Amino acid sequence: MSDTDLDVAVRAARAGAAVLQRMYGSELTRQAKSATDFATAADVEAEQAILDVIRAARPDDAFVGEELGEVSGARDRTWLVDPLCGTLNFAAFTPLFSVNVALVVGGSTSVAAVAHPPSGEVYWADDGAFGVLGREHAAPANRLVNINADGPLDRPFVGAQLAADPDFRATFAPRVESTTLALAWVAAGRRLAYVTDGRLEGSLHFTPGIALCEAAPGVVVSDFDGAPVHTGPGLVAAADAETHATLLQLVARHRP
């Protein structure tokens, strides 16, 4: 029997994760992207390993990667790949990073796989179903909410203001870890919620994690207006409707 798209996504994510596990803790060459961001040799090698898996299994599909760019193929089936989400953490020997893979078919995310190399876990979504490979225990209840603080410098950004909001800090336990691994953690119950500003449609970084949250039971995902994600700016993913509603009210205070 031929592999399903989910099989390919999981195998590709694991291939990238194997590269990162091997290179983690090594001194790596860096290629600057901005004053505060860079790519490493691990980013490039992991993406090539992912591309090799996808090319072998789905040679006619298109591929868009963070490092290698766009590889031609059928545009109605496009693989979006962020081979190392959390490069700065990885380079600082901090185990908060992930490998993100998603397949977009006809404009909708069909399957997604997010691998966390330090734990060996792979979070997946397929046709409305969600699961975790390698997890033995359910996460305990918590009030942890991740905020993305990697915002633009030339205009207000909700993350920074929200982190300083006293009502937010009195209600939740804020965390700023700046990796979309936090979306996989929301889907799996390891975070209560995740909040980020920005326009995220088609994002290599966010598409896989959003798909996980949309497939996970009970998780509520929307833009900052409470509309379907990508309708307007921002993203709020929460483990339940009450938390989601509270976060929308808090976010509204800080929108430009």
PDB file of N, CA, C and O in Angstrom, residues 202-250:
ATOM      1  N   GLY A 202      -0.452  31.525   4.761  1.00  0.00           N
ATOM      2  CA  GLY A 202       0.611  31.013   3.908  1.00  0.00           C
ATOM      3  C   GLY A 202       1.973  30.986   4.565  1.00  0.00           C
ATOM      4  O   GLY A 202       2.977  30.690   3.906  1.00  0.00           O
ATOM      5  N   SER A 203       2.040  31.256   5.860  1.00  0.00           N
ATOM      6  CA  SER A 203       3.322  31.310   6.563  1.00  0.00           C
ATOM      7  C   SER A 203       3.933  29.925   6.709  1.00  0.00           C
ATOM      8  O   SER A 203       3.281  28.989   7.171  1.00  0.00           O
ATOM      9  N   LEU A 204       5.204  29.803   6.339  1.00  0.00           N
ATOM     10  CA  LEU A 204       5.923  28.546   6.551  1.00  0.00           C
ATOM     11  C   LEU A 204       6.023  28.219   8.029  1.00  0.00           C
ATOM     12  O   LEU A 204       6.002  27.051   8.418  1.00  0.00           O
ATOM     13  N   HIS A 205       6.151  29.264   8.848  1.00  0.00           N
ATOM     14  CA  HIS A 205       6.331  29.066  10.287  1.00  0.00           C
ATOM     15  C   HIS A 205       5.029  28.625  10.957  1.00  0.00           C
ATOM     16  O   HIS A 205       5.035  27.723  11.796  1.00  0.00           O
ATOM     17  N   PHE A 206       3.918  29.273  10.610  1.00  0.00           N
ATOM     18  CA  PHE A 206       2.693  29.126  11.383  1.00  0.00           C
ATOM     19  C   PHE A 206       1.694  28.118  10.821  1.00  0.00           C
ATOM     20  O   PHE A 206       0.880  27.578  11.570  1.00  0.00           O
ATOM     21  N   THR A 207       1.710  27.871   9.522  1.00  0.00           N
ATOM     22  CA  THR A 207       0.681  27.018   8.921  1.00  0.00           C
ATOM     23  C   THR A 207       0.578  25.639   9.574  1.00  0.00           C
ATOM     24  O   THR A 207      -0.527  25.179   9.899  1.00  0.00           O
ATOM     25  N   PRO A 208       1.690  24.926   9.807  1.00  0.00           N
ATOM     26  CA  PRO A 208       1.561  23.607  10.432  1.00  0.00           C
ATOM     27  C   PRO A 208       0.962  23.671  11.838  1.00  0.00           C
ATOM     28  O   PRO A 208       0.068  22.887  12.180  1.00  0.00           O
ATOM     29  N   GLY A 209       1.430  24.610  12.670  1.00  0.00           N
ATOM     30  CA  GLY A 209       0.918  24.722  14.033  1.00  0.00           C
ATOM     31  C   GLY A 209      -0.543  25.110  14.094  1.00  0.00           C
ATOM     32  O   GLY A 209      -1.298  24.601  14.936  1.00  0.00           O
ATOM     33  N   ILE A 210      -0.967  26.005  13.204  1.00  0.00           N
ATOM     34  CA  ILE A 210      -2.383  26.372  13.143  1.00  0.00           C
ATOM     35  C   ILE A 210      -3.227  25.150  12.791  1.00  0.00           C
ATOM     36  O   ILE A 210      -4.291  24.920  13.380  1.00  0.00           O
ATOM     37  N   ALA A 211      -2.752  24.341  11.854  1.00  0.00           N
ATOM     38  CA  ALA A 211      -3.496  23.136  11.471  1.00  0.00           C
ATOM     39  C   ALA A 211      -3.645  22.181  12.657  1.00  0.00           C
ATOM     40  O   ALA A 211      -4.703  21.574  12.840  1.00  0.00           O
ATOM     41  N   LEU A 212      -2.609  22.056  13.473  1.00  0.00           N
ATOM     42  CA  LEU A 212      -2.699  21.203  14.660  1.00  0.00           C
ATOM     43  C   LEU A 212      -3.788  21.703  15.600  1.00  0.00           C
ATOM     44  O   LEU A 212      -4.602  20.922  16.106  1.00  0.00           O
ATOM     45  N   CYS A 213      -3.795  23.020  15.855  1.00  0.00           N
ATOM     46  CA  CYS A 213      -4.778  23.587  16.781  1.00  0.00           C
ATOM     47  C   CYS A 213      -6.194  23.465  16.237  1.00  0.00           C
ATOM     48  O   CYS A 213      -7.140  23.202  16.984  1.00  0.00           O
ATOM     49  N   GLU A 214      -6.364  23.651  14.935  1.00  0.00           N
ATOM     50  CA  GLU A 214      -7.699  23.535  14.348  1.00  0.00           C
ATOM     51  C   GLU A 214      -8.216  22.098  14.417  1.00  0.00           C
ATOM     52  O   GLU A 214      -9.431  21.877  14.475  1.00  0.00           O
ATOM     53  N   ALA A 215      -7.310  21.135  14.431  1.00  0.00           N
ATOM     54  CA  ALA A 215      -7.726  19.731  14.474  1.00  0.00           C
ATOM     55  C   ALA A 215      -7.883  19.198  15.893  1.00  0.00           C
ATOM     56  O   ALA A 215      -8.573  18.199  16.100  1.00  0.00           O
ATOM     57  N   ALA A 216      -7.262  19.848  16.872  1.00  0.00           N
ATOM     58  CA  ALA A 216      -7.277  19.337  18.245  1.00  0.00           C
ATOM     59  C   ALA A 216      -8.647  19.548  18.893  1.00  0.00           C
ATOM     60  O   ALA A 216      -9.230  20.635  18.783  1.00  0.00           O
ATOM     61  N   PRO A 217      -9.174  18.568  19.585  1.00  0.00           N
ATOM     62  CA  PRO A 217     -10.498  18.685  20.214  1.00  0.00           C
ATOM     63  C   PRO A 217     -10.548  19.826  21.230  1.00  0.00           C
ATOM     64  O   PRO A 217      -9.667  19.958  22.080  1.00  0.00           O
ATOM     65  N   GLY A 218     -11.588  20.665  21.110  1.00  0.00           N
ATOM     66  CA  GLY A 218     -11.829  21.724  22.084  1.00  0.00           C
ATOM     67  C   GLY A 218     -11.072  23.004  21.859  1.00  0.00           C
ATOM     68  O   GLY A 218     -11.438  24.055  22.399  1.00  0.00           O
ATOM     69  N   VAL A 219     -10.000  22.983  21.080  1.00  0.00           N
ATOM     70  CA  VAL A 219      -9.185  24.180  20.872  1.00  0.00           C
ATOM     71  C   VAL A 219      -9.927  25.162  19.974  1.00  0.00           C
ATOM     72  O   VAL A 219     -10.521  24.776  18.963  1.00  0.00           O
ATOM     73  N   VAL A 220      -9.891  26.441  20.350  1.00  0.00           N
ATOM     74  CA  VAL A 220     -10.558  27.499  19.592  1.00  0.00           C
ATOM     75  C   VAL A 220      -9.492  28.383  18.961  1.00  0.00           C
ATOM     76  O   VAL A 220      -8.576  28.846  19.647  1.00  0.00           O
ATOM     77  N   VAL A 221      -9.609  28.619  17.664  1.00  0.00           N
ATOM     78  CA  VAL A 221      -8.617  29.386  16.915  1.00  0.00           C
ATOM     79  C   VAL A 221      -9.323  30.491  16.148  1.00  0.00           C
ATOM     80  O   VAL A 221     -10.335  30.250  15.489  1.00  0.00           O
ATOM     81  N   SER A 222      -8.778  31.711  16.218  1.00  0.00           N
ATOM     82  CA  SER A 222      -9.381  32.818  15.467  1.00  0.00           C
ATOM     83  C   SER A 222      -8.361  33.917  15.245  1.00  0.00           C
ATOM     84  O   SER A 222      -7.232  33.858  15.763  1.00  0.00           O
ATOM     85  N   ASP A 223      -8.784  34.944  14.487  1.00  0.00           N
ATOM     86  CA  ASP A 223      -7.976  36.157  14.417  1.00  0.00           C
ATOM     87  C   ASP A 223      -8.317  37.036  15.610  1.00  0.00           C
ATOM     88  O   ASP A 223      -9.050  36.622  16.523  1.00  0.00           O
ATOM     89  N   PHE A 224      -7.795  38.253  15.649  1.00  0.00           N
ATOM     90  CA  PHE A 224      -8.002  39.124  16.807  1.00  0.00           C
ATOM     91  C   PHE A 224      -9.445  39.619  16.940  1.00  0.00           C
ATOM     92  O   PHE A 224      -9.821  40.143  17.994  1.00  0.00           O
ATOM     93  N   ASP A 225     -10.252  39.471  15.894  1.00  0.00           N
ATOM     94  CA  ASP A 225     -11.657  39.872  15.958  1.00  0.00           C
ATOM     95  C   ASP A 225     -12.573  38.705  16.300  1.00  0.00           C
ATOM     96  O   ASP A 225     -13.792  38.864  16.342  1.00  0.00           O
ATOM     97  N   GLY A 226     -12.007  37.540  16.516  1.00  0.00           N
ATOM     98  CA  GLY A 226     -12.813  36.358  16.777  1.00  0.00           C
ATOM     99  C   GLY A 226     -13.346  35.707  15.520  1.00  0.00           C
ATOM    100  O   GLY A 226     -14.115  34.749  15.585  1.00  0.00           O
ATOM    101  N   ALA A 227     -12.937  36.214  14.364  1.00  0.00           N
ATOM    102  CA  ALA A 227     -13.350  35.649  13.077  1.00  0.00           C
ATOM    103  C   ALA A 227     -12.416  34.498  12.706  1.00  0.00           C
ATOM    104  O   ALA A 227     -11.373  34.305  13.331  1.00  0.00           O
ATOM    105  N   PRO A 228     -12.773  33.721  11.683  1.00  0.00           N
ATOM    106  CA  PRO A 228     -11.890  32.636  11.265  1.00  0.00           C
ATOM    107  C   PRO A 228     -10.468  33.136  11.034  1.00  0.00           C
ATOM    108  O   PRO A 228     -10.251  34.241  10.526  1.00  0.00           O
ATOM    109  N   VAL A 229      -9.507  32.327  11.418  1.00  0.00           N
ATOM    110  CA  VAL A 229      -8.110  32.725  11.313  1.00  0.00           C
ATOM    111  C   VAL A 229      -7.791  33.118   9.871  1.00  0.00           C
ATOM    112  O   VAL A 229      -8.314  32.533   8.923  1.00  0.00           O
ATOM    113  N   HIS A 230      -6.985  34.160   9.708  1.00  0.00           N
ATOM    114  CA  HIS A 230      -6.588  34.770   8.438  1.00  0.00           C
ATOM    115  C   HIS A 230      -7.639  35.730   7.895  1.00  0.00           C
ATOM    116  O   HIS A 230      -7.369  36.419   6.905  1.00  0.00           O
ATOM    117  N   THR A 231      -8.817  35.811   8.513  1.00  0.00           N
ATOM    118  CA  THR A 231      -9.792  36.801   8.062  1.00  0.00           C
ATOM    119  C   THR A 231      -9.249  38.205   8.317  1.00  0.00           C
ATOM    120  O   THR A 231      -9.350  39.096   7.460  1.00  0.00           O
ATOM    121  N   GLY A 232      -8.707  38.417   9.486  1.00  0.00           N
ATOM    122  CA  GLY A 232      -8.074  39.674   9.855  1.00  0.00           C
ATOM    123  C   GLY A 232      -6.721  39.393  10.469  1.00  0.00           C
ATOM    124  O   GLY A 232      -6.214  38.274  10.415  1.00  0.00           O
ATOM    125  N   PRO A 233      -6.118  40.389  11.101  1.00  0.00           N
ATOM    126  CA  PRO A 233      -4.777  40.203  11.656  1.00  0.00           C
ATOM    127  C   PRO A 233      -4.778  39.394  12.946  1.00  0.00           C
ATOM    128  O   PRO A 233      -5.776  39.305  13.653  1.00  0.00           O
ATOM    129  N   GLY A 234      -3.630  38.815  13.239  1.00  0.00           N
ATOM    130  CA  GLY A 234      -3.417  38.167  14.522  1.00  0.00           C
ATOM    131  C   GLY A 234      -3.938  36.755  14.612  1.00  0.00           C
ATOM    132  O   GLY A 234      -4.657  36.270  13.734  1.00  0.00           O
ATOM    133  N   LEU A 235      -3.560  36.106  15.708  1.00  0.00           N
ATOM    134  CA  LEU A 235      -3.959  34.735  15.979  1.00  0.00           C
ATOM    135  C   LEU A 235      -4.095  34.535  17.475  1.00  0.00           C
ATOM    136  O   LEU A 235      -3.190  34.903  18.238  1.00  0.00           O
ATOM    137  N   VAL A 236      -5.221  33.973  17.883  1.00  0.00           N
ATOM    138  CA  VAL A 236      -5.425  33.530  19.263  1.00  0.00           C
ATOM    139  C   VAL A 236      -5.861  32.072  19.198  1.00  0.00           C
ATOM    140  O   VAL A 236      -6.907  31.761  18.634  1.00  0.00           O
ATOM    141  N   ALA A 237      -5.046  31.196  19.753  1.00  0.00           N
ATOM    142  CA  ALA A 237      -5.388  29.775  19.843  1.00  0.00           C
ATOM    143  C   ALA A 237      -5.473  29.426  21.318  1.00  0.00           C
ATOM    144  O   ALA A 237      -4.506  29.633  22.061  1.00  0.00           O
ATOM    145  N   ALA A 238      -6.615  28.920  21.752  1.00  0.00           N
ATOM    146  CA  ALA A 238      -6.826  28.650  23.174  1.00  0.00           C
ATOM    147  C   ALA A 238      -7.455  27.284  23.366  1.00  0.00           C
ATOM    148  O   ALA A 238      -8.212  26.793  22.514  1.00  0.00           O
ATOM    149  N   ALA A 239      -7.174  26.680  24.514  1.00  0.00           N
ATOM    150  CA  ALA A 239      -7.617  25.318  24.792  1.00  0.00           C
ATOM    151  C   ALA A 239      -9.122  25.204  25.001  1.00  0.00           C
ATOM    152  O   ALA A 239      -9.678  24.115  24.906  1.00  0.00           O
ATOM    153  N   ASP A 240      -9.796  26.336  25.272  1.00  0.00           N
ATOM    154  CA  ASP A 240     -11.241  26.299  25.501  1.00  0.00           C
ATOM    155  C   ASP A 240     -11.836  27.655  25.160  1.00  0.00           C
ATOM    156  O   ASP A 240     -11.130  28.658  25.043  1.00  0.00           O
ATOM    157  N   ALA A 241     -13.157  27.685  25.029  1.00  0.00           N
ATOM    158  CA  ALA A 241     -13.846  28.894  24.587  1.00  0.00           C
ATOM    159  C   ALA A 241     -13.749  30.018  25.613  1.00  0.00           C
ATOM    160  O   ALA A 241     -13.640  31.197  25.250  1.00  0.00           O
ATOM    161  N   GLU A 242     -13.788  29.696  26.908  1.00  0.00           N
ATOM    162  CA  GLU A 242     -13.714  30.736  27.930  1.00  0.00           C
ATOM    163  C   GLU A 242     -12.367  31.441  27.899  1.00  0.00           C
ATOM    164  O   GLU A 242     -12.294  32.682  27.950  1.00  0.00           O
ATOM    165  N   THR A 243     -11.293  30.671  27.825  1.00  0.00           N
ATOM    166  CA  THR A 243      -9.964  31.273  27.737  1.00  0.00           C
ATOM    167  C   THR A 243      -9.837  32.113  26.479  1.00  0.00           C
ATOM    168  O   THR A 243      -9.299  33.228  26.504  1.00  0.00           O
ATOM    169  N   HIS A 244     -10.349  31.604  25.382  1.00  0.00           N
ATOM    170  CA  HIS A 244     -10.279  32.327  24.117  1.00  0.00           C
ATOM    171  C   HIS A 244     -10.992  33.673  24.213  1.00  0.00           C
ATOM    172  O   HIS A 244     -10.454  34.712  23.797  1.00  0.00           O
ATOM    173  N   ALA A 245     -12.194  33.688  24.785  1.00  0.00           N
ATOM    174  CA  ALA A 245     -12.955  34.933  24.917  1.00  0.00           C
ATOM    175  C   ALA A 245     -12.223  35.939  25.809  1.00  0.00           C
ATOM    176  O   ALA A 245     -12.184  37.141  25.511  1.00  0.00           O
ATOM    177  N   THR A 246     -11.642  35.475  26.900  1.00  0.00           N
ATOM    178  CA  THR A 246     -10.900  36.359  27.804  1.00  0.00           C
ATOM    179  C   THR A 246      -9.703  36.973  27.094  1.00  0.00           C
ATOM    180  O   THR A 246      -9.435  38.176  27.219  1.00  0.00           O
ATOM    181  N   LEU A 247      -8.991  36.171  26.330  1.00  0.00           N
ATOM    182  CA  LEU A 247      -7.819  36.680  25.626  1.00  0.00           C
ATOM    183  C   LEU A 247      -8.202  37.694  24.551  1.00  0.00           C
ATOM    184  O   LEU A 247      -7.508  38.700  24.362  1.00  0.00           O
ATOM    185  N   LEU A 248      -9.308  37.469  23.856  1.00  0.00           N
ATOM    186  CA  LEU A 248      -9.749  38.448  22.866  1.00  0.00           C
ATOM    187  C   LEU A 248     -10.031  39.801  23.517  1.00  0.00           C
ATOM    188  O   LEU A 248      -9.689  40.861  22.968  1.00  0.00           O
ATOM    189  N   GLN A 249     -10.640  39.787  24.705  1.00  0.00           N
ATOM    190  CA  GLN A 249     -10.918  41.033  25.415  1.00  0.00           C
ATOM    191  C   GLN A 249      -9.618  41.739  25.815  1.00  0.00           C
ATOM    192  O   GLN A 249      -9.502  42.964  25.696  1.00  0.00           O
ATOM    193  N   LEU A 250      -8.648  40.978  26.275  1.00  0.00           N
ATOM    194  CA  LEU A 250      -7.367  41.565  26.679  1.00  0.00           C
ATOM    195  C   LEU A 250      -6.593  42.085  25.470  1.00  0.00           C
ATOM    196  O   LEU A 250      -5.999  43.171  25.518  1.00  0.00           O
TER     197      LEU A 250
END
